[in-house]
CSV table of C-alpha atoms in Angstrom, one decimal:
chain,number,residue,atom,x,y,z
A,433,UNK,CA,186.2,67.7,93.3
A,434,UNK,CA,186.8,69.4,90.0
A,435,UNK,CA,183.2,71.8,89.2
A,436,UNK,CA,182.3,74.3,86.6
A,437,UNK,CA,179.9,77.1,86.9
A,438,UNK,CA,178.3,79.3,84.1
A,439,UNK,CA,176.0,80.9,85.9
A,440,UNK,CA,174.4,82.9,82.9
A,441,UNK,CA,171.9,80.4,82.0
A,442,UNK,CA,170.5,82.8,79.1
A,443,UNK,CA,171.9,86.2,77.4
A,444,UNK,CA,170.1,88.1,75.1
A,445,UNK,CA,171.8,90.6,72.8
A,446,UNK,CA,171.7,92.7,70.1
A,447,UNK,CA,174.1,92.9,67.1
A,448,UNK,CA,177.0,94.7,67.7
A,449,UNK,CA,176.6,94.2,71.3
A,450,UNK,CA,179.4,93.3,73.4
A,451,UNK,CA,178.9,90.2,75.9
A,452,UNK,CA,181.2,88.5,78.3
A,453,UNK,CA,180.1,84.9,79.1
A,454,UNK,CA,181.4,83.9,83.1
A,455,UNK,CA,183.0,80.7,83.6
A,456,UNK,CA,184.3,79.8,87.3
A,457,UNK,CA,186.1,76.5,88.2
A,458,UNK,CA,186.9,74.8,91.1
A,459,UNK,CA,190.0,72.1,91.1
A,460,UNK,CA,192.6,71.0,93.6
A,461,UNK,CA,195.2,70.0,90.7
A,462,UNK,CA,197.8,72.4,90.2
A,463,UNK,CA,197.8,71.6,86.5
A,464,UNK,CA,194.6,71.8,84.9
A,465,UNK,CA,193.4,72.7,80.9
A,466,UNK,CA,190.5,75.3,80.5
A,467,UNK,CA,188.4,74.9,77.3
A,468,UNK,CA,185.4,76.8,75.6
A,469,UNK,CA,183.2,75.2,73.1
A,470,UNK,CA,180.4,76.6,71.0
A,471,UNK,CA,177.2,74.3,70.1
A,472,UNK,CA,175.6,75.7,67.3
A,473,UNK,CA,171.8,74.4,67.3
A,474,UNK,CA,173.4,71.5,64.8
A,475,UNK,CA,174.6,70.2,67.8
A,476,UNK,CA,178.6,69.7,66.9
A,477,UNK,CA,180.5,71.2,70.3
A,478,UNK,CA,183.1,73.4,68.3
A,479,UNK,CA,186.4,74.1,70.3
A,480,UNK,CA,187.2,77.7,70.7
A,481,UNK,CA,190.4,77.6,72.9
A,482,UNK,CA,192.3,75.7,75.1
A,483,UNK,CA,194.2,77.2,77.8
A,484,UNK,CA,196.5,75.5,80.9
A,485,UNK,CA,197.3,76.7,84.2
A,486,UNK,CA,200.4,78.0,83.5
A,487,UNK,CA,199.7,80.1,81.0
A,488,UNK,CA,197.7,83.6,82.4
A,489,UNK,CA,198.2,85.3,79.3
A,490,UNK,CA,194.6,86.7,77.9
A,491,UNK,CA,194.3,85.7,74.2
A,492,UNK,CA,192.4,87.2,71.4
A,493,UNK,CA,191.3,85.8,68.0
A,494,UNK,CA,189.5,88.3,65.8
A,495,UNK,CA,186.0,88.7,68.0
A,496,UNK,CA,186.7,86.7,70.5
A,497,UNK,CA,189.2,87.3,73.8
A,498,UNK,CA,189.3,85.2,76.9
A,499,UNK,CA,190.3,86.3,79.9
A,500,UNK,CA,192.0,84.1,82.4
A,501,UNK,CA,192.2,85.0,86.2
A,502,UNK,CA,193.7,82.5,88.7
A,503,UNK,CA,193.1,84.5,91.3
A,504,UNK,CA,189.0,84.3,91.0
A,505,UNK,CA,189.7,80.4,89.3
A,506,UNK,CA,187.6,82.4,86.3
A,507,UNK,CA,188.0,82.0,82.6
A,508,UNK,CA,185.6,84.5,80.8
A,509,UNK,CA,184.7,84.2,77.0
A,510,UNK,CA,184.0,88.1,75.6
A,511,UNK,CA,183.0,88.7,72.3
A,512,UNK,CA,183.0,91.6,70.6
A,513,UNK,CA,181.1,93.5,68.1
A,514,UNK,CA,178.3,90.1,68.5
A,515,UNK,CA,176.8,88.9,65.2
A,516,UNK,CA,173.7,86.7,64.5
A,517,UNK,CA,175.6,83.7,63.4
A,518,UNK,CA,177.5,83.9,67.0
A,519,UNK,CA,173.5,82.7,68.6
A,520,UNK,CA,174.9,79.1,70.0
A,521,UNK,CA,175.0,77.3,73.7
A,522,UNK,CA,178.5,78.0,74.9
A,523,UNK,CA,180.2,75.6,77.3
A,524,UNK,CA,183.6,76.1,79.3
A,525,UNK,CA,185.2,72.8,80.3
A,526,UNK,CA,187.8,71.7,82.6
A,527,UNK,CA,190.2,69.0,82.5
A,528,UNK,CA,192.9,67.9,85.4
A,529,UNK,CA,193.8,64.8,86.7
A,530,UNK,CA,191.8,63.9,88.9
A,531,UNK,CA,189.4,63.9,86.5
A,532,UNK,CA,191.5,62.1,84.5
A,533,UNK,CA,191.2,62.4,81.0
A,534,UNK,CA,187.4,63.6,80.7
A,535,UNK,CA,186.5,67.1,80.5
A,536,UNK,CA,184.0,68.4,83.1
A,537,UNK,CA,181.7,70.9,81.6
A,538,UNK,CA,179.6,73.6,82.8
A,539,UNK,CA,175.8,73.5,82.1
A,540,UNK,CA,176.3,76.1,79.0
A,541,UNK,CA,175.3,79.3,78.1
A,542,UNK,CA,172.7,80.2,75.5
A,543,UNK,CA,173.3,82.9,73.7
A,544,UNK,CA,170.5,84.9,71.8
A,545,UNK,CA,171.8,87.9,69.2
A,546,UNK,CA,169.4,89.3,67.6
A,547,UNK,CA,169.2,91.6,64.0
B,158,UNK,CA,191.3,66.3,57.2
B,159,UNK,CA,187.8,64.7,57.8
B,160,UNK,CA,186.4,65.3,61.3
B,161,UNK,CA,185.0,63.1,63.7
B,162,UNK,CA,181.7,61.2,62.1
B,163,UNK,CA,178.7,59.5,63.8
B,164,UNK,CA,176.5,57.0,63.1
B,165,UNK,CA,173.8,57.2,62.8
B,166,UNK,CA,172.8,61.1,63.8
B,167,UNK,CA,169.0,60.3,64.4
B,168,UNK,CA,167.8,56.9,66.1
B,169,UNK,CA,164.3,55.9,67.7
B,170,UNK,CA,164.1,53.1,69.8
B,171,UNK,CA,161.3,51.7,72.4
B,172,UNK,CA,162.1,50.8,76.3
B,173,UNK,CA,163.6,47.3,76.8
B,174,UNK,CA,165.6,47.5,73.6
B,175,UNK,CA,169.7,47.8,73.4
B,176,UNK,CA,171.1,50.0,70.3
B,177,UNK,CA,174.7,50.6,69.2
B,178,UNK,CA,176.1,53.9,68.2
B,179,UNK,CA,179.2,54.1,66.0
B,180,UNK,CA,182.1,56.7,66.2
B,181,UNK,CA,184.8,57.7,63.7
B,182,UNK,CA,188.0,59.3,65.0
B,183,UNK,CA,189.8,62.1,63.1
B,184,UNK,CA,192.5,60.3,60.9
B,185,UNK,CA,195.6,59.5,63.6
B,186,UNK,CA,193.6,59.9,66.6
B,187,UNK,CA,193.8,56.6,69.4
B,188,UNK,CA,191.8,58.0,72.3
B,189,UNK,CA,188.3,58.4,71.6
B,190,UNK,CA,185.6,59.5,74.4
B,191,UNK,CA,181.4,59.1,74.7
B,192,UNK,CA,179.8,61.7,76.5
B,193,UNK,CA,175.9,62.2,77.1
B,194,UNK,CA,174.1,65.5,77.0
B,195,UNK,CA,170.8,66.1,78.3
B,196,UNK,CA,168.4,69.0,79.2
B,197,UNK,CA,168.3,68.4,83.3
B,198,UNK,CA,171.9,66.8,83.7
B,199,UNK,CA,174.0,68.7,80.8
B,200,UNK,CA,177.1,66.9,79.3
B,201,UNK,CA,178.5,64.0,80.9
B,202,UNK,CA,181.1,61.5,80.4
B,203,UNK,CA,180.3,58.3,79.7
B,204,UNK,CA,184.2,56.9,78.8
B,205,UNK,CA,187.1,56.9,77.2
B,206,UNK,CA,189.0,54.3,75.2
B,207,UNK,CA,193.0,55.1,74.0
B,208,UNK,CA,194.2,51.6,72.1
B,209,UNK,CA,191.5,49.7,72.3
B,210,UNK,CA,191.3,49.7,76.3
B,211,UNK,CA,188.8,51.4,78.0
B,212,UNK,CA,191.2,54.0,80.5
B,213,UNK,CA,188.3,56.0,81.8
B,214,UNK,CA,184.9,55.5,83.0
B,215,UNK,CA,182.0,58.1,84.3
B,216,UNK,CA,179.4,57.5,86.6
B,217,UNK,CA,176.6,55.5,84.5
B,218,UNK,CA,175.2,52.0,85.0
B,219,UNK,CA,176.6,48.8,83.3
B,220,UNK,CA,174.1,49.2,80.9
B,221,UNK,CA,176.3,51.6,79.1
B,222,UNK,CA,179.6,49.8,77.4
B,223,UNK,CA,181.7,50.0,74.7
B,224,UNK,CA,184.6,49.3,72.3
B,225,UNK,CA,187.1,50.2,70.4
B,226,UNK,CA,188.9,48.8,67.4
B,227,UNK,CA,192.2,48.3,66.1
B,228,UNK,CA,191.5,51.1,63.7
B,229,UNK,CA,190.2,53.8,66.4
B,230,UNK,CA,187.0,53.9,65.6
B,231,UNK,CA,184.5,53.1,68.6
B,232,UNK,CA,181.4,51.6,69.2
B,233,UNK,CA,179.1,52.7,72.2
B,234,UNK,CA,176.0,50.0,73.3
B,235,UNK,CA,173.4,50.6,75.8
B,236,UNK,CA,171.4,47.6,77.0
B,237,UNK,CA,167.6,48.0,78.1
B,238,UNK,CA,166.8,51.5,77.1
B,239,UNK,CA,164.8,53.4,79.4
B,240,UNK,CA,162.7,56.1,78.6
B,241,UNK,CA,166.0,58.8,80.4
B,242,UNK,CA,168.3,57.1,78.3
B,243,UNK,CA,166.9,59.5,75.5
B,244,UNK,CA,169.8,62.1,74.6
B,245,UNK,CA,172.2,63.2,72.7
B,246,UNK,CA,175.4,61.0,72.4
B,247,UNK,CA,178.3,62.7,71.2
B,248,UNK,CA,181.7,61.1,70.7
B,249,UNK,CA,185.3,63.2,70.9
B,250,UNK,CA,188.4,61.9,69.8
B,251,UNK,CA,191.9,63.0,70.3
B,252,UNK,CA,195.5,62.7,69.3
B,253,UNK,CA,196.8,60.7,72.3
B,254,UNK,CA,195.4,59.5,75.7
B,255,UNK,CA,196.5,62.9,77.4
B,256,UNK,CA,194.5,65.7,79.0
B,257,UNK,CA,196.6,67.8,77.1
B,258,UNK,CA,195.5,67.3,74.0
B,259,UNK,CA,192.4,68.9,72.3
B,260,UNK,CA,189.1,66.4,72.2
B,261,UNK,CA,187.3,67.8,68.9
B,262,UNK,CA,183.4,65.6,68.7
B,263,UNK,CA,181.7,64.9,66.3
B,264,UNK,CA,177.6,65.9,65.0
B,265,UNK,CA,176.7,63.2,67.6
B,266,UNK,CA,173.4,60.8,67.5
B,267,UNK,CA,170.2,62.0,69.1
B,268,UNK,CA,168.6,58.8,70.4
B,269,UNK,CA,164.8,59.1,71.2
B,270,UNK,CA,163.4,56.3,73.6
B,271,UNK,CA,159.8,55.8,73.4
């Protein structure tokens, strides 16, 4: 069965705190697609990244990095230098085929930075 | 290019009624998926249609259907609300039918049932 776990349910930080968001999947495919969304209190799910089993390499985009480990089957989300306008629920999301095409999220991450 | 739109983004309905949300792929996407978020169970799938053939279905009663057009865009109906059928309904289109691809959702609709 294909599962995602966030087991940070809430995270409080200050600005210009660094936080690291923990994402662990469970899947039997050997291909599979890792994905992090943000859900601003709009409610739009904004993709972040994609990433597929194949590809180990960590990735960074200005604040963000992600850091994928199939070793642990983890995929964790750090960003850096945290601002206010980064406050958002944060999903990870797993897609493989025997899931078929729908994405299998974990219950989210709320995260709180304060000024 | 114009994201994916919903409509409408706020709807009340009482128990017993049915209601019909509408969804708007991103210009040149085919596969379009519903999901349902809620507090206790979180985001769930609901299904997916790619060409105007449902290709996907979650675990939800037959209450729940839907279609698509020859123009992509999507339609989701739920029969007999019930008071859990409140939530928020977002819909996620992509390029093709492929887990490969990127789904990117829309604002979604946040249906209260009273």
């Amino acid at each position: 069965a294909q599962k995602v776990t966030q087991a940070q349910t809430e995270i409080s930080v200050v600005e210009k705190e660094d936080v690291t968001l923990d994402c662990v999947y469970e899947t039997r495919d050997t291909t599979y697609y890792l994905f992090w969304y943000k859900q601003p209190p709009s409610g739009e799910l904004v993709f972040l990244i994609r990433r597929n089993s194949f590809d180990e390499q960590n990735e960074i985009s200005g604040r963000y990095s992600w850091n994928f480990q199939k070793s642990t089957s983890s995929f964790n989300f750090t960003i850096t230098a945290s601002q206010v306008v980064d406050s958002a629920v944060y999903f990870c999301a797993l897609t493989a085929n025997q899931a078929g095409t729908a994405l299998i999220f974990g219950k989210g991450t709320t995260l709180s930075v304060s000024s | 290019k114009a994201g994916v739109t919903q409509t409408p983004r706020y709807l009340i309905k009482t128990r017993g009624q049915q209601v019909t949300l509408s969804c708007s792929p991103i210009s040149g996407h085919r596969s379009v998926s519903w999901y349902q978020q809620t507090p206790g169970q979180g985001l769930q799938f609901l299904f997916e249609y790619f060409s105007e053939t449902q290709r996907n279905k979650g675990n939800f009663p037959g209450r729940f259907s839907g279609r698509q057009f020859s123009n992509s865009r999507s339609e989701m109906n739920v029969s007999t609300l019930e008071l859990g059928d409140s939530a928020l309904y977002l819909c996620a289109s992509r390029a093709s039918g492929w887990s490969t691809d990127t789904q990117y959702f829309g604002p979604g609709t946040r249906l209260t049932v009273l």
